[in-house]
Coordinates of C-alpha atoms in Angstrom, one line a residue:
X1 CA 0.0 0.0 0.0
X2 CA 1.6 3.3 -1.2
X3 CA -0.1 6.8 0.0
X4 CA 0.0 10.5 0.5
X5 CA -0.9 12.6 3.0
X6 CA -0.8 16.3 2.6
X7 CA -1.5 19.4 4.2
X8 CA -1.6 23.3 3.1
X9 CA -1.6 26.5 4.5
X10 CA -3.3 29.7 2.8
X11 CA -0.7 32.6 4.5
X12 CA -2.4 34.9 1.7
X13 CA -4.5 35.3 -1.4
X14 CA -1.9 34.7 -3.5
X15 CA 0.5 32.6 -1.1
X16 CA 0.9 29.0 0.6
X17 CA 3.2 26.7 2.2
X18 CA 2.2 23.1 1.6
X19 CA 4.0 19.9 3.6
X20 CA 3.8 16.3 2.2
X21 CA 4.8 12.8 3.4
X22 CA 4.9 10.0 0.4
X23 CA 5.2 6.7 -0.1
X24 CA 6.3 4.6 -3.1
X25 CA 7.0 1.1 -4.1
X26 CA 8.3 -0.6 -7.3
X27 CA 7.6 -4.0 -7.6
X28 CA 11.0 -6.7 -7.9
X29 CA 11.6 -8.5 -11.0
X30 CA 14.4 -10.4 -12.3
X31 CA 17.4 -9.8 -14.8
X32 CA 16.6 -10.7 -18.2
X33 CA 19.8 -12.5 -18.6
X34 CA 22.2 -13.9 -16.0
X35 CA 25.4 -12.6 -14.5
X36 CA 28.0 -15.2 -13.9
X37 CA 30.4 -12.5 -12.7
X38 CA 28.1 -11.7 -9.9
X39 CA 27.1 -15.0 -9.0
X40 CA 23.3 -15.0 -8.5
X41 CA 20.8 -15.7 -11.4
X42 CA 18.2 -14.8 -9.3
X43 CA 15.7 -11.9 -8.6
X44 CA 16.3 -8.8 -7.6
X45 CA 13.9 -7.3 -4.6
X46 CA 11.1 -4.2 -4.5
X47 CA 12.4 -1.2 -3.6
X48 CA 10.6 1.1 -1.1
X49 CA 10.7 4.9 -0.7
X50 CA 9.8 7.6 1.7
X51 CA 9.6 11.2 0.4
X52 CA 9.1 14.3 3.5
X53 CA 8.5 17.5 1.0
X54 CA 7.8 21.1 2.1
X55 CA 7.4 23.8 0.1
X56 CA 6.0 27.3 -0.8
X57 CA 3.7 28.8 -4.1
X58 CA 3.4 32.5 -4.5
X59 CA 2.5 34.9 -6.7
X60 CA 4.7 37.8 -5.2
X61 CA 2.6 40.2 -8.1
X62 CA -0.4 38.5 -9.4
X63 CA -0.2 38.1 -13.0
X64 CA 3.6 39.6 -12.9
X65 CA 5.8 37.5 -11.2
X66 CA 5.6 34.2 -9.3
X67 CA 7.7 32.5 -7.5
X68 CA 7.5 28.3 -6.2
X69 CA 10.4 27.1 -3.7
X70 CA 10.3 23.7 -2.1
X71 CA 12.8 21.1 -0.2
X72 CA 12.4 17.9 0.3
X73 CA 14.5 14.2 1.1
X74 CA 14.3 10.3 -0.1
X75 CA 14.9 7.5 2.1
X76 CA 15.0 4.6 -0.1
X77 CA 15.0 0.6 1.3
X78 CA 16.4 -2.1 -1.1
X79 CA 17.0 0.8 -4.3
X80 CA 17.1 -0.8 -7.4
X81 CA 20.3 0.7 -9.7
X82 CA 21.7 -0.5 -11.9
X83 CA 24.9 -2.4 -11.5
X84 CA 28.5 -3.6 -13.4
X85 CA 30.5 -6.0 -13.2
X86 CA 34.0 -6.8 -15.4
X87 CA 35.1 -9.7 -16.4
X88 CA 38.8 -11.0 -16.7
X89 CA 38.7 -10.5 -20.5
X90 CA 37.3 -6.9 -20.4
X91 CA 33.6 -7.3 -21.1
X92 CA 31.4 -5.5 -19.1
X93 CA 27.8 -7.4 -17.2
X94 CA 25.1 -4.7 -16.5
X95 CA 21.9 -6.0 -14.6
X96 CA 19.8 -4.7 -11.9
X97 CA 20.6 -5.2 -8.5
X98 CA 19.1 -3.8 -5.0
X99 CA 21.7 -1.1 -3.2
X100 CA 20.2 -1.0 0.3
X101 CA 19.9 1.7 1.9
X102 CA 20.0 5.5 0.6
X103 CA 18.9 8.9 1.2
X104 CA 18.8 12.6 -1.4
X105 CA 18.1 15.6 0.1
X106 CA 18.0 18.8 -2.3
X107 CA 15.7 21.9 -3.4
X108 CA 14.1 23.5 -6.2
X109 CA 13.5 27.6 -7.2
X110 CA 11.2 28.6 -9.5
X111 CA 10.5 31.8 -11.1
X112 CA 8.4 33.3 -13.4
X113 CA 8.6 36.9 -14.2
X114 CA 6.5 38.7 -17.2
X115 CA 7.6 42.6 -16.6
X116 CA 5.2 43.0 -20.1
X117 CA 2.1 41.4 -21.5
X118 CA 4.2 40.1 -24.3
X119 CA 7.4 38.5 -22.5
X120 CA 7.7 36.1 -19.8
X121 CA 11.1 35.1 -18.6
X122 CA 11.1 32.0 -16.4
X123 CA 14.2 30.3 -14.5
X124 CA 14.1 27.4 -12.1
X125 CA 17.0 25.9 -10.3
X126 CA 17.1 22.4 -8.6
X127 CA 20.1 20.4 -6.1
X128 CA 20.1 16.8 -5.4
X129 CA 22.8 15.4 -2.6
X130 CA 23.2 12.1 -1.2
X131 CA 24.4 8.9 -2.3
X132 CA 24.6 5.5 -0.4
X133 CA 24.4 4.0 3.0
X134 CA 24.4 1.1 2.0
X135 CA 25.9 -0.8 -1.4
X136 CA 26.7 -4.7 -1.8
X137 CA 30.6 -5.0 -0.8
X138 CA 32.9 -6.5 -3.6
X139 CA 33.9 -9.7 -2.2
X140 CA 36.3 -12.2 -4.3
X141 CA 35.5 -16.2 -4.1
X142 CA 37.1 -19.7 -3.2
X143 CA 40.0 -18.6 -1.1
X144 CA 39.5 -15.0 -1.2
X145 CA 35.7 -15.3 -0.2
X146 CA 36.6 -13.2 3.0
X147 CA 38.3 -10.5 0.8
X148 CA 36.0 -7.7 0.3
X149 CA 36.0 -4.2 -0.6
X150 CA 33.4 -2.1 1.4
X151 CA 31.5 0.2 -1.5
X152 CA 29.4 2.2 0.9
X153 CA 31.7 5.5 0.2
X154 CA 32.9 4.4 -2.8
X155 CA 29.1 4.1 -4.6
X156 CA 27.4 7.3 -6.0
X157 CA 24.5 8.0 -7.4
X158 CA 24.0 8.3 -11.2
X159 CA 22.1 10.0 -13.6
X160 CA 21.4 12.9 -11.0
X161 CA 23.9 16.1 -11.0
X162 CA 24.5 17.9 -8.2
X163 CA 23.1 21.2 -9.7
X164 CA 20.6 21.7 -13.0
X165 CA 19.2 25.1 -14.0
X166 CA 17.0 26.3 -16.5
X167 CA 16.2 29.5 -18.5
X168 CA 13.2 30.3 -20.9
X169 CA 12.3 33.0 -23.0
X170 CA 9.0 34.1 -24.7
X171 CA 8.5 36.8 -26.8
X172 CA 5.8 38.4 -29.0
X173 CA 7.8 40.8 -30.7
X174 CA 5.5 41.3 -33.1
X175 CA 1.3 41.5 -33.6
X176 CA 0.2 42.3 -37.0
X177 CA -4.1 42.0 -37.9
X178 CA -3.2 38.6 -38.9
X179 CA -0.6 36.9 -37.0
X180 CA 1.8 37.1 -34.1
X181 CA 5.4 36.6 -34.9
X182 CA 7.1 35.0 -31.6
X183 CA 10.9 33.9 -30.4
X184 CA 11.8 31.4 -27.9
X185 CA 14.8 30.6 -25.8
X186 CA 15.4 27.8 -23.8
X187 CA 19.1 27.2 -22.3
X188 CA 19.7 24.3 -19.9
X189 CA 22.9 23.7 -17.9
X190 CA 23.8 20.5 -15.8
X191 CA 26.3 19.6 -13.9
X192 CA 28.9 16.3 -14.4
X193 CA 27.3 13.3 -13.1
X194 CA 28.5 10.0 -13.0
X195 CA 27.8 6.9 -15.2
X196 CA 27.2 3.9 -12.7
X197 CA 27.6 3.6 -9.2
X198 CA 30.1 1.1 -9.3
X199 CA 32.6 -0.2 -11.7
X200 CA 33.8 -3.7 -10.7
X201 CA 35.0 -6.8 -11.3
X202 CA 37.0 -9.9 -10.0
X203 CA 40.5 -11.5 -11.7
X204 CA 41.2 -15.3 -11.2
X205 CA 44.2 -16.5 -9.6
X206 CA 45.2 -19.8 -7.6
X207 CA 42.5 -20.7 -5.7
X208 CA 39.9 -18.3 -6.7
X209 CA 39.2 -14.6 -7.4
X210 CA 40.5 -11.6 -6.3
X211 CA 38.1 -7.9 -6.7
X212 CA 39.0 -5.1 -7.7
X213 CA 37.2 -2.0 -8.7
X214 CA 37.3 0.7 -11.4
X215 CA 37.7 4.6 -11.4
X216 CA 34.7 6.2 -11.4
X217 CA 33.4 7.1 -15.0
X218 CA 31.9 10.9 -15.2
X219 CA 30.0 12.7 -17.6
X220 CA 31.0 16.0 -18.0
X221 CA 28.7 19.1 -17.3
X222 CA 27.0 20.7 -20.3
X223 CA 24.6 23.0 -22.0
X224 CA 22.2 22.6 -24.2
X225 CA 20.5 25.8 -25.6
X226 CA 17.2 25.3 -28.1
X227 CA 15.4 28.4 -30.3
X228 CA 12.5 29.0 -32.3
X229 CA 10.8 31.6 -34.2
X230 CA 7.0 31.0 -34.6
X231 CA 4.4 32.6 -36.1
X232 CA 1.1 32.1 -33.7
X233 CA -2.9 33.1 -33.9
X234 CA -3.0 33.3 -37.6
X235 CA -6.5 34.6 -39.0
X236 CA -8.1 32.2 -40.8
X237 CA -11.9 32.3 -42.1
X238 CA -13.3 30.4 -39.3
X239 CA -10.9 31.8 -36.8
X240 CA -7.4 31.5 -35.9

């Protein structure tokens, strides 16, 4: 049973705070193809989350400028992620596997700001921290069953940079009898991230196998900036 339970407080007309408590669940399943590096053919388990959020909605000039703020944390149980292993020859295993425990905590700003009729500028910010309590150790086998490498500090989380922001532009800059001629902006920055949460993998020797992990692979930060011109509203004989 997953739920939400939230409350929210008018301060204002045009202002309130709002706190929320969520849970979530995704359902187990199991790896479409089998590791033998890792040494389990089997399932992988649900993964559970708590979410605490709290957060604010404003319109600090109604109709002119806005302005939505909010922070919030994850506590995950059993987090699915995805998971690499190496084997002696080089090639890489990917499967799903369950991390334990982990918590994010971040916050997001958003603004919206039209200081005329025909332009509205918008901006939102967002940070994400946090990264593992708990991730599976690397541990080698036959006589080096009891040698292990403890990931918990080592893991971090992927796909999710530290920092993203936003910018977007609209603009009318033009209104004829017939049409209106429009630009739009958009320029998105993100910062580096990183690949997987582990690289890993084991080499045989006498007696069994020895791990041994990998430098962490990162994807640089980067910007990605999209424009248009449209033309919008156009007259037609039944309208626009």
């Amino acid at each position: 049973i997953s739920y939400v339970v939230n409350g929210s407080y008018r301060i204002t007309d045009d202002a309130n705070v709002y706190l929320k408590y969520t849970t979530g669940y995704n359902a187990g399943g199991f790896n479409s193809r089998a590791s033998s590096l890792s040494g389990f053919y089997t399932p992988y388990d649900e993964e559970e989350v708590e979410v605490w959020e709290l957060g604010l909605k404003s319109d600090v000039l109604p109709g002119r400028l806005r302005v939505n703020a909010s922070i919030f944390t994850y506590t995950y149980d059993d987090m699915q992620v995805g998971m690499i292993e190496v084997s002696d020859s080089g090639q890489p295993t990917s499967f799903t596997g369950n991390a334990g425990k982990s918590e994010r905590w971040g916050s997001e700003l958003e603004l919206q700001w039209s200081p005329l009729d025909e332009l509205l500028l918008s901006a939102s910010w967002a940070h994400l921290d946090g990264d593992f309590d708990e991730y599976p150790a690397r541990c080698g086998t036959g006589a080096y069953l009891g040698t292990c490498i403890n990931t918990n500090d080592i893991a971090r989380r992927t796909n999710a940079a530290d920092d993203q922001l936003s910018l977007v532009g609209d603009w009318v800059f033009a209104s004829t009898d017939w049409a209106d001629f429009m630009a739009h902006v958009e320029v998105f920055w993100q910062d580096e991230s990183y690949g997987s949460p582990l690289w890993g993998g084991s080499y045989e020797i006498e007696g069994g196998s020895y791990p041994y992990l990998f430098d962490h692979i990162v994807m640089s930060d980067r910007t990605i900036v999209n424009a248009r011109l449209g033309i919008e509203n156009v007259e037609l004989s039944s309208g626009t």
